[in-house]
mmCIF file of C-alpha atoms in Angstrom:
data_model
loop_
_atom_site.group_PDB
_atom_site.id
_atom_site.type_symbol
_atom_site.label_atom_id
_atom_site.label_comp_id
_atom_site.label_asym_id
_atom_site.label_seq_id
_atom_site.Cartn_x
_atom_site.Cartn_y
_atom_site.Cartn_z
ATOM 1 C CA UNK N 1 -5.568 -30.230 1.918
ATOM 2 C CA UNK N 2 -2.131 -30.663 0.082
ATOM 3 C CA UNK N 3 0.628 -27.989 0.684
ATOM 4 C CA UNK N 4 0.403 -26.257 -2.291
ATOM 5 C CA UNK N 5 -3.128 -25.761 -1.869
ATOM 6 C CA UNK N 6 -2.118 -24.608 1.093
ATOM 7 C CA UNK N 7 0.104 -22.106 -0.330
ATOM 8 C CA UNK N 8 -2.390 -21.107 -3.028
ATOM 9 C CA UNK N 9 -5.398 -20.314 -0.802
ATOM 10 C CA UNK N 10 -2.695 -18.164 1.639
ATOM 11 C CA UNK N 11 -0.559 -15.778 -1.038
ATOM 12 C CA UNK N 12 -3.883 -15.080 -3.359
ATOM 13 C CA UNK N 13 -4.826 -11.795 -1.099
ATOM 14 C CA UNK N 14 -0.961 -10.824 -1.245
ATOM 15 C CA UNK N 15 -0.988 -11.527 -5.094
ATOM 16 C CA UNK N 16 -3.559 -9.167 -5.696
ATOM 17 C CA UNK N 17 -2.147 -6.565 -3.883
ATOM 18 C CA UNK N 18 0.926 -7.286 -5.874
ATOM 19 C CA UNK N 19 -1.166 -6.442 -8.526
ATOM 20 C CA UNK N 20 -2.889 -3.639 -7.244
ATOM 21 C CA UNK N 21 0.444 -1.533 -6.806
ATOM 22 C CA UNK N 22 1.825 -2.280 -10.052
ATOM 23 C CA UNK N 23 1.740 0.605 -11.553
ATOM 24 C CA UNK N 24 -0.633 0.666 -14.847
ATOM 25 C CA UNK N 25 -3.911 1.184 -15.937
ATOM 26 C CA UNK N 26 -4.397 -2.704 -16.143
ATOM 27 C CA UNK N 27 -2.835 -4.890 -14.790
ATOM 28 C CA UNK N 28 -2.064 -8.876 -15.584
ATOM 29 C CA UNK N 29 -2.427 -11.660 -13.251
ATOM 30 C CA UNK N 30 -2.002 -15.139 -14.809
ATOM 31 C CA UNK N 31 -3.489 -14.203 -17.608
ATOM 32 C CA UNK N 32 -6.305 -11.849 -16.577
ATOM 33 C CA UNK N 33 -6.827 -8.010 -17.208
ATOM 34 C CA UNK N 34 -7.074 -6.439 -14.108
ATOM 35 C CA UNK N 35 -8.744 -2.531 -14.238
ATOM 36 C CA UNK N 36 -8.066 -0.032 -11.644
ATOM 37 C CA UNK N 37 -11.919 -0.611 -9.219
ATOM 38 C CA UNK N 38 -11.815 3.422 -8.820
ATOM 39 C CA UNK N 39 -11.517 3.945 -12.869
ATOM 40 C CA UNK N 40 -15.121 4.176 -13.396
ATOM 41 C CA UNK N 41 -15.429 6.566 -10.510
ATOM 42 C CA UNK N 42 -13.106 8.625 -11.973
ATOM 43 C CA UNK N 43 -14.538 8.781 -15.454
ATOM 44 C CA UNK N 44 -18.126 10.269 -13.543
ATOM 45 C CA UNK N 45 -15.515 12.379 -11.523
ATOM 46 C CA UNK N 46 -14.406 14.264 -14.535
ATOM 47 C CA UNK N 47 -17.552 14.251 -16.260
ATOM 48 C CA UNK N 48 -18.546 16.358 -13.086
ATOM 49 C CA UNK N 49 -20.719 13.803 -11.216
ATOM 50 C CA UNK N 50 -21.121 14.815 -7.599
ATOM 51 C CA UNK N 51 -22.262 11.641 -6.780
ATOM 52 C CA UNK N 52 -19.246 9.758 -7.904
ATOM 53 C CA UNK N 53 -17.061 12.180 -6.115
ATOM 54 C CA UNK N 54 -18.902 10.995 -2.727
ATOM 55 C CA UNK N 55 -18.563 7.673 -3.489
ATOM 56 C CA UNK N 56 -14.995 7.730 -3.856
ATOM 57 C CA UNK N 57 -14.353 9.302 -0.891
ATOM 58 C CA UNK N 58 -16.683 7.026 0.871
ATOM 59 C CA UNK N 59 -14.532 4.079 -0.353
ATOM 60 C CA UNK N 60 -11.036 5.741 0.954
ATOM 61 C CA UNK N 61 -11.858 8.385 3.836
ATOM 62 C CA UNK N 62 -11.617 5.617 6.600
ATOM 63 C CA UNK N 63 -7.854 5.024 5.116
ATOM 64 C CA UNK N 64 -6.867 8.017 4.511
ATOM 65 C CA UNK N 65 -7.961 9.410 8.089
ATOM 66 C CA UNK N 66 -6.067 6.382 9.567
ATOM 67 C CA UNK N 67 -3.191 6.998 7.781
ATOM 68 C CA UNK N 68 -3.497 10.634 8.866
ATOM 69 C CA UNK N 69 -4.075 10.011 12.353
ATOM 70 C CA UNK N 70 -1.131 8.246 12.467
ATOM 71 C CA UNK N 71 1.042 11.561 11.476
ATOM 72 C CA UNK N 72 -0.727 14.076 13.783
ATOM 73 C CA UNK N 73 -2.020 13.362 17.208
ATOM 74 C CA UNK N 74 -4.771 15.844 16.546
ATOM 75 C CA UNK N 75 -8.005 14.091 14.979
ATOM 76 C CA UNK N 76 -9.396 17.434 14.095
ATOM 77 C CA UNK N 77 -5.615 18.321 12.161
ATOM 78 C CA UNK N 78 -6.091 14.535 10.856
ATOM 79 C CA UNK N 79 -9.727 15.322 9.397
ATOM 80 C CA UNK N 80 -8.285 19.275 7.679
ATOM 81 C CA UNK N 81 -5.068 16.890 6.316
ATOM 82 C CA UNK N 82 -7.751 14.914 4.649
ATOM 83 C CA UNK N 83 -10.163 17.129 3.140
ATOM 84 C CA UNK N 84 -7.268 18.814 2.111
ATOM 85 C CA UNK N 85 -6.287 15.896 0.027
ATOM 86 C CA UNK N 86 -9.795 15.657 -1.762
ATOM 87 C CA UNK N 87 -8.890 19.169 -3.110
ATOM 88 C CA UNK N 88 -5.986 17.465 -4.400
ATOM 89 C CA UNK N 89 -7.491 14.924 -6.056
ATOM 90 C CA UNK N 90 -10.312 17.636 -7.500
ATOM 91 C CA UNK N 91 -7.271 19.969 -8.699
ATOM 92 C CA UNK N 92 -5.528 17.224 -10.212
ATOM 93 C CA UNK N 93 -7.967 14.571 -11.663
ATOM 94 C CA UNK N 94 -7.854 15.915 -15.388
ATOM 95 C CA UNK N 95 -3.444 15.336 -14.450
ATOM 96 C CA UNK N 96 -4.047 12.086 -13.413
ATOM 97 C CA UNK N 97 -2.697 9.724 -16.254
ATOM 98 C CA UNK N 98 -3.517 6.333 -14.783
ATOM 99 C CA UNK N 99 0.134 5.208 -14.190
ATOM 100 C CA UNK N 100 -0.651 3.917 -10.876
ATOM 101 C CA UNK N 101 -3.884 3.008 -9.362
ATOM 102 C CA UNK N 102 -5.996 5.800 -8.210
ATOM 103 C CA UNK N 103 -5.619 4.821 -4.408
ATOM 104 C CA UNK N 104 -1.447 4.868 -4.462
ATOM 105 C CA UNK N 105 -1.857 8.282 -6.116
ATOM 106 C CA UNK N 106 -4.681 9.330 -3.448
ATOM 107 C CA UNK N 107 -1.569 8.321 -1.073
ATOM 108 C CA UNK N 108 0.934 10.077 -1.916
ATOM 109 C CA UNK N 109 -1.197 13.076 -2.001
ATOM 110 C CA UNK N 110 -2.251 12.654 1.203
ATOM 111 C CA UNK N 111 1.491 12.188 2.528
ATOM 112 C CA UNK N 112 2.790 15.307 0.864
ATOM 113 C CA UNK N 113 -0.192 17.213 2.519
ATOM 114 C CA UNK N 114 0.695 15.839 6.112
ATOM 115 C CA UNK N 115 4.412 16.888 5.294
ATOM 116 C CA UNK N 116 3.426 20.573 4.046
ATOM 117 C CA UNK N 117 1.208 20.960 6.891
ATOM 118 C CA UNK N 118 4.793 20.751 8.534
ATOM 119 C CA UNK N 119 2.732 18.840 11.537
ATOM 120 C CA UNK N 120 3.955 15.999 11.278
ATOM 121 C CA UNK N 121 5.476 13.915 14.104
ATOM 122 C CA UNK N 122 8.073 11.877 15.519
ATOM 123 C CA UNK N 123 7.920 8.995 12.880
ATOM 124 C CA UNK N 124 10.051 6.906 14.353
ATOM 125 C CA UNK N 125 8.226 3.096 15.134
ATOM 126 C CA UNK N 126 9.248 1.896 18.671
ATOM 127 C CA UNK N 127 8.790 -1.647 17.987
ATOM 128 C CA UNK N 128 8.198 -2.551 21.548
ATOM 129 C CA UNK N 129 9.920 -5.350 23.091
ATOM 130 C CA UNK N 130 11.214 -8.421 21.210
ATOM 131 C CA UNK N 131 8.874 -10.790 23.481
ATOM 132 C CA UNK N 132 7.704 -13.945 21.509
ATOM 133 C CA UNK N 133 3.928 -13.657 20.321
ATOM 134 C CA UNK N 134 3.145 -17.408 21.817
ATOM 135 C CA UNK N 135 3.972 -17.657 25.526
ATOM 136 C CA UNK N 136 7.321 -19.898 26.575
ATOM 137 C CA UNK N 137 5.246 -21.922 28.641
ATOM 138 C CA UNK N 138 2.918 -23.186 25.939
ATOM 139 C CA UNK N 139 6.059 -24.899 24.706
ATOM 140 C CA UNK N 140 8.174 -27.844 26.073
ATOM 141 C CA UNK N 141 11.984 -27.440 26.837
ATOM 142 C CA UNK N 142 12.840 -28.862 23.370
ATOM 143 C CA UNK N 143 10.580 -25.854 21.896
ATOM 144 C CA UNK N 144 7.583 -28.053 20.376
ATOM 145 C CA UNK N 145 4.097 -27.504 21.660
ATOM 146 C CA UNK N 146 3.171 -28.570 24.997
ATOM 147 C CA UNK N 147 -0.362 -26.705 25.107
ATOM 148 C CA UNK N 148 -0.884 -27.393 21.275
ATOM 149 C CA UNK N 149 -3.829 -25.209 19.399
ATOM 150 C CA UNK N 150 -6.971 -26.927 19.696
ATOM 151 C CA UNK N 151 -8.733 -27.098 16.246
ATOM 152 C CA UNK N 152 -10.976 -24.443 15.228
ATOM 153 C CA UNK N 153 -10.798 -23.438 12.103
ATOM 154 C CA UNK N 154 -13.745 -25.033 10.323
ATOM 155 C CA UNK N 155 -16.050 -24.047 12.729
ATOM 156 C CA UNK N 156 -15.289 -20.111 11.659
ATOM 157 C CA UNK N 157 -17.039 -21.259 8.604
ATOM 158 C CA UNK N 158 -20.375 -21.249 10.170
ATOM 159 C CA UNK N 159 -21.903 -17.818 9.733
ATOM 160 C CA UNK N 160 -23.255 -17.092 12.963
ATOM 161 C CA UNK N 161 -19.725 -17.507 14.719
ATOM 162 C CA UNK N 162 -18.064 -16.011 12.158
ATOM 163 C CA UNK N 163 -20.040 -12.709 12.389
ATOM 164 C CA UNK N 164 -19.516 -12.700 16.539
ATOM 165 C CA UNK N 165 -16.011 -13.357 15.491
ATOM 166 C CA UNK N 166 -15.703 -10.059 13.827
ATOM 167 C CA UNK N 167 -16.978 -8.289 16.532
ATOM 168 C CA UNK N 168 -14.472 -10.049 18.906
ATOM 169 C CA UNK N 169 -11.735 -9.109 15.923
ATOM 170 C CA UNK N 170 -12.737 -5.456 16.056
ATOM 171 C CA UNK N 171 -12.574 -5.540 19.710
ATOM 172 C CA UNK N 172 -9.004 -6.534 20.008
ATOM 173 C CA UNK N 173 -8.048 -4.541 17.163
ATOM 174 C CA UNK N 174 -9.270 -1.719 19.164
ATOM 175 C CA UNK N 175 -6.774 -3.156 21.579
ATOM 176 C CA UNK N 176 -3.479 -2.863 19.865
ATOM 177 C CA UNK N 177 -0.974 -0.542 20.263
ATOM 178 C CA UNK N 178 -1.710 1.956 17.905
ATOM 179 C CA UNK N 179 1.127 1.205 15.509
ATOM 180 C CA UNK N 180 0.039 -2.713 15.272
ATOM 181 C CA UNK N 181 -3.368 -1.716 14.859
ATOM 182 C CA UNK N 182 -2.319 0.935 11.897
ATOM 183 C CA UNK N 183 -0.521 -1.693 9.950
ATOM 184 C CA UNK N 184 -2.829 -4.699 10.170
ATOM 185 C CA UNK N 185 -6.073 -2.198 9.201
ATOM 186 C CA UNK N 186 -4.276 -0.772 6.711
ATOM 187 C CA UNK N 187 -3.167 -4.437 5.356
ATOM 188 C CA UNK N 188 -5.731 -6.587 6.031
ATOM 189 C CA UNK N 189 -9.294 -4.252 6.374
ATOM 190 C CA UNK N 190 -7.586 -1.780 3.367
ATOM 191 C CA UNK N 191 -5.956 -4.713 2.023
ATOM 192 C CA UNK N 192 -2.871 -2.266 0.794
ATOM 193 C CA UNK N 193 0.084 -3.788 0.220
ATOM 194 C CA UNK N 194 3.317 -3.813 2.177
ATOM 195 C CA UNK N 195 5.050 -1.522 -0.211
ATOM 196 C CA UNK N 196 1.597 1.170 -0.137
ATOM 197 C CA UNK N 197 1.873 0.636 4.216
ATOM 198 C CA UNK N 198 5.431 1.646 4.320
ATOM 199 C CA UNK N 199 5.171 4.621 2.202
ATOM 200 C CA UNK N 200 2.341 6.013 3.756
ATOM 201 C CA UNK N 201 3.253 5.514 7.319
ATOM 202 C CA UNK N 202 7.126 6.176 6.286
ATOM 203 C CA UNK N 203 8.393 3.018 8.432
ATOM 204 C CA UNK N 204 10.760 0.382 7.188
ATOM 205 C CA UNK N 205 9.431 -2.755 5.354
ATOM 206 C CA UNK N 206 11.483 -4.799 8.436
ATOM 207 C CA UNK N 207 8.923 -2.518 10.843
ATOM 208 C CA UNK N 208 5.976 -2.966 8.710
ATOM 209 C CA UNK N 209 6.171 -7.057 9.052
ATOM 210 C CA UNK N 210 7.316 -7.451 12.970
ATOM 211 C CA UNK N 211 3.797 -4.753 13.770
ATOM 212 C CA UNK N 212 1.848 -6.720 11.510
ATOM 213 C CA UNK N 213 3.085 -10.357 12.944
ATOM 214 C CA UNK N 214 2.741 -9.171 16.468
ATOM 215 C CA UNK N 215 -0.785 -7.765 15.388
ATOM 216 C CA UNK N 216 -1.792 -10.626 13.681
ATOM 217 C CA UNK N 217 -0.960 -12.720 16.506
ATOM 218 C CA UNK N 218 -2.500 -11.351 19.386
ATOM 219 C CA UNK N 219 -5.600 -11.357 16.925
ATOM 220 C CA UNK N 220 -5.612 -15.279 16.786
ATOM 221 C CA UNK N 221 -5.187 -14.809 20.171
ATOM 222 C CA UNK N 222 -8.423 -13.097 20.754
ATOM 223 C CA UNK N 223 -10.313 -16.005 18.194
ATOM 224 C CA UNK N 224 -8.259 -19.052 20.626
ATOM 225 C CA UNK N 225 -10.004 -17.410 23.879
ATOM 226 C CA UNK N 226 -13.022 -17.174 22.079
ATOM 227 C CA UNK N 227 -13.480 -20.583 20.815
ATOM 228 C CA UNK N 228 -11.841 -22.252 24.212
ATOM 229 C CA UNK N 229 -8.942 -23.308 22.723
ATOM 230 C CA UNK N 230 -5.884 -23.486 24.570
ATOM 231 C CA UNK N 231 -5.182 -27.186 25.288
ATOM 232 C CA UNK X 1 22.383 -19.246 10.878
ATOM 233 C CA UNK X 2 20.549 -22.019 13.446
ATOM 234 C CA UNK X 3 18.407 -22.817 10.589
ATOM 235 C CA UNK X 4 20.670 -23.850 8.205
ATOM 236 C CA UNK X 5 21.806 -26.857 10.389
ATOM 237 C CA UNK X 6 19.122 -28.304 12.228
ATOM 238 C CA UNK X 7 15.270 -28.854 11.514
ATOM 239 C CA UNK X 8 12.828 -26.080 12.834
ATOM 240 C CA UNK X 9 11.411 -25.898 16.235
ATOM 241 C CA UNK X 10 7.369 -24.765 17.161
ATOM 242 C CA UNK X 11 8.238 -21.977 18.940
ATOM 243 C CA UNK X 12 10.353 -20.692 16.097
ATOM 244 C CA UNK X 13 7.698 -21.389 13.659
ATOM 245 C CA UNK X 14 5.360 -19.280 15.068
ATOM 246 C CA UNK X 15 7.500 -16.290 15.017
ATOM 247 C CA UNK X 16 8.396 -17.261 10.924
ATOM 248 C CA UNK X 17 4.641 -17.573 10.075
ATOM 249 C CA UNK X 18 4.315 -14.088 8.961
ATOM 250 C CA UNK X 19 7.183 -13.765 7.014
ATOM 251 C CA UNK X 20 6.214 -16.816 5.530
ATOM 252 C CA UNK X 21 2.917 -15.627 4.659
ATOM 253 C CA UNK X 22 4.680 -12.725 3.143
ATOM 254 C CA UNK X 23 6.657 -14.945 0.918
ATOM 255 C CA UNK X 24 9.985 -13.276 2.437
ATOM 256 C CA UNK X 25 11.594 -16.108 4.231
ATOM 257 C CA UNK X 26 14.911 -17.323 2.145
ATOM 258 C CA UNK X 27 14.495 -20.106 0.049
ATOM 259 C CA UNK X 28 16.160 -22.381 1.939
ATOM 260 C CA UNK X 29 14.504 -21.192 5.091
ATOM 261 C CA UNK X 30 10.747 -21.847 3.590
ATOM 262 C CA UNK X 31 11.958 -25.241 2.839
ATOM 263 C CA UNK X 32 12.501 -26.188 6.191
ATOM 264 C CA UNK X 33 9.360 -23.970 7.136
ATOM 265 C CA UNK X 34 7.055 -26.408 5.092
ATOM 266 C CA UNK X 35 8.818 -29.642 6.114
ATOM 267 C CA UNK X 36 8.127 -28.604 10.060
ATOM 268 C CA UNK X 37 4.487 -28.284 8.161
ATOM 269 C CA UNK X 38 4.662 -31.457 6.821
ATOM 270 C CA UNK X 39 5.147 -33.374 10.251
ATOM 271 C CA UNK X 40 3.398 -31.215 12.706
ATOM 272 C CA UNK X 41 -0.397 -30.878 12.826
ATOM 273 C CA UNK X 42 -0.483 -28.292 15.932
ATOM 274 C CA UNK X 43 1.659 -25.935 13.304
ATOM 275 C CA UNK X 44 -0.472 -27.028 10.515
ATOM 276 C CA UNK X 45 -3.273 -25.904 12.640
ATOM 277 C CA UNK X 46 -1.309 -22.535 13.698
ATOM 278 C CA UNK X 47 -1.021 -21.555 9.680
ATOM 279 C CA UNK X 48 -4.648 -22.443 9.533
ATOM 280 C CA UNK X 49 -5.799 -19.842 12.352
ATOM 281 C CA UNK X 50 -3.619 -17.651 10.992
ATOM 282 C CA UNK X 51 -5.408 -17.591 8.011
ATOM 283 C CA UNK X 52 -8.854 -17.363 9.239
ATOM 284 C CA UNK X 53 -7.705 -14.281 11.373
ATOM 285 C CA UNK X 54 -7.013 -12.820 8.736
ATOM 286 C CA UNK X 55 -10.114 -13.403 6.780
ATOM 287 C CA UNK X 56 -11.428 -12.305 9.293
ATOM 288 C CA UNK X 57 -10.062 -9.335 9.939
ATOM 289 C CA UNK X 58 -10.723 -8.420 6.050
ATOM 290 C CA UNK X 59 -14.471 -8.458 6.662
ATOM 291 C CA UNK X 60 -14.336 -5.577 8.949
ATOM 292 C CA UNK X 61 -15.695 -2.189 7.226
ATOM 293 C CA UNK X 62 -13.693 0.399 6.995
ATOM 294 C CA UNK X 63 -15.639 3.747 9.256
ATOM 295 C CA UNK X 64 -17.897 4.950 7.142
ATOM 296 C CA UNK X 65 -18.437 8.888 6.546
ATOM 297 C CA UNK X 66 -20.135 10.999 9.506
ATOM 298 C CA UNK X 67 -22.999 12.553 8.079
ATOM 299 C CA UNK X 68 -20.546 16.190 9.021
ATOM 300 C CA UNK X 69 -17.886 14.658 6.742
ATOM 301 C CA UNK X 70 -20.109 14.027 3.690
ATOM 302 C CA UNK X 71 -21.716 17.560 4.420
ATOM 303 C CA UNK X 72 -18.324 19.126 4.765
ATOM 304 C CA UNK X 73 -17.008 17.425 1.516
ATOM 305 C CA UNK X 74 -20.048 17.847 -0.661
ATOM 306 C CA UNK X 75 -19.656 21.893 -0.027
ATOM 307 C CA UNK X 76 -15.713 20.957 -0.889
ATOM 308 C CA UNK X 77 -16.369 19.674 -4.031
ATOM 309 C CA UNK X 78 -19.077 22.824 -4.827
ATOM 310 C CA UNK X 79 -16.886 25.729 -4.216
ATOM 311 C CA UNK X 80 -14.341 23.919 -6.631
ATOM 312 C CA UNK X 81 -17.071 23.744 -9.030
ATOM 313 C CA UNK X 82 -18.048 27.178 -8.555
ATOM 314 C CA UNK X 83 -14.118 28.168 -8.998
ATOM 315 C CA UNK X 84 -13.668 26.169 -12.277
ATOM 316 C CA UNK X 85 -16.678 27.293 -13.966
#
């Protein structure tokens, strides 16, 4: 595969959340018309549809209780911070004007109602330790691999593995210190963007990459013990 | 900076892949990022692995409502029916 394949294939998930944040009703990606995937909800919402109520909150209660977890230590203050947000969105739907996507707006509702439940916590990120995600021994003296990756990744195409991969994924997620394991659901089960991450968890863009590299990381990490492949 | 003198290393590639990924390394930094690429197939491979982790990782589900939740939220959205009307 050339580079710029290479390239492609990797940025099109940021892209879209590029997209996603924006800021509009639709949005334009090289040329295509992007709509908001919660707008039809919202027009059954305020026609009074029930139904499309639970749906939405089907599609963003494991986020939002994540993202509330994160500011209380309580899960049972976590799950009242939440409902509490649904009233929001209920109170203000007919308000709503569509200048952001329905999700950033479902955000910052939820983050004001975590601040005016005044329970919010210490919000500082300890970052942990600056340790390097690949051990120093894998490398030689000059800093080039001595215990190289062993090649894997076509195999994760076959369906089988890839499904006992997830399940080895969700185990090591369940691993993570709780701030890595915040970020990389938020980014990469969520798929929010870095800019939605940091507001919602109110940590630095420079935090929000080093917990997501470290998370990512000791993710691969999990897959490389899997498949047998340190060298 | 090291970086703007001398070629990349592996073990400082691997700490640059998600910032590369993130399209936030300086320009002149992602150059030298993709001509490590270019010449090493064990870093090659790292990108690649990184990138499968993270598919991955995007086809976990999100939790999905506890049957108390949706009962909890359905009698939410009721009594702010009841209130509007």
């Amino acid at each position: 595969m050339s580079l710029h394949n290479h390239l492609l294939s990797g940025l099109l998930p940021a892209a879209l959340n590029a997209i996603y944040v924006a800021g509009a009703v639709r949005w334009r990606a090289g040329g295509h018309e992007l709509v908001d995937p919660d707008d039809e909800l919202l027009q059954a919402l305020r026609r009074g549809e029930e139904a499309a109520f639970l749906t939405l909150v089907g599609r963003h209660q494991g986020m939002l209780l994540r993202i509330a977890r994160s500011f209380v230590s309580s899960p049972a203050i976590a799950e009242e911070v939440v409902q509490d947000t649904w009233l929001g969105v209920l109170r203000g739907i007919d308000g709503f004007a569509g200048r952001s996507t329905f999700r950033t707006w479902l955000l910052r509702i939820l983050v004001n109602r975590a601040r005016t439940t005044g329970v919010i916590e210490d919000r500082s990120v300890a970052i942990g330790d600056a340790a390097p995600v690949i051990d120093a021994s894998r490398f030689d003296a000059s800093g080039a691999w001595a215990s190289p990756p062993q090649h894997w990744v076509e195999d994760v195409d076959d369906r089988l593995l890839a499904e006992s991969l997830a399940e080895r994924i969700d185990t090591a997620l369940a691993e993570l210190p709780v701030r890595q394991r915040e970020v990389v659901m938020l980014r990469d089960v969520d798929g929010l963007s870095s800019q939605e991450v940091c507001d919602a968890l109110g940590i630095s863009e420079g935090n929000q990459r080093v917990l997501l590299h470290r998370g990512r990381s000791r993710l691969r990490e999990a897959l490389e013990m899997e498949l047998g492949g340190v060298g | 900076m090291f970086w703007n003198r001398r070629e990349l290393v592996c073990q400082e590639v691997v700490e640059l892949v998600t910032e590369y990924l993130e399209n936030r390394l300086p320009r002149a930094q992602r150059r030298r990022f993709e001509a490590h690429l270019a010449d090493c197939e064990h870093c090659t491979e790292y990108l690649a692995q990184m990138r499968v982790t993270i598919r991955l990782t995007g086809r976990l589900r999100s939790e999905d409502l506890t049957p108390q939740m949706r009962e909890d939220l359905t009698a939410l959205y009721r009594r702010w029916r009841e209130q509007e009307d």
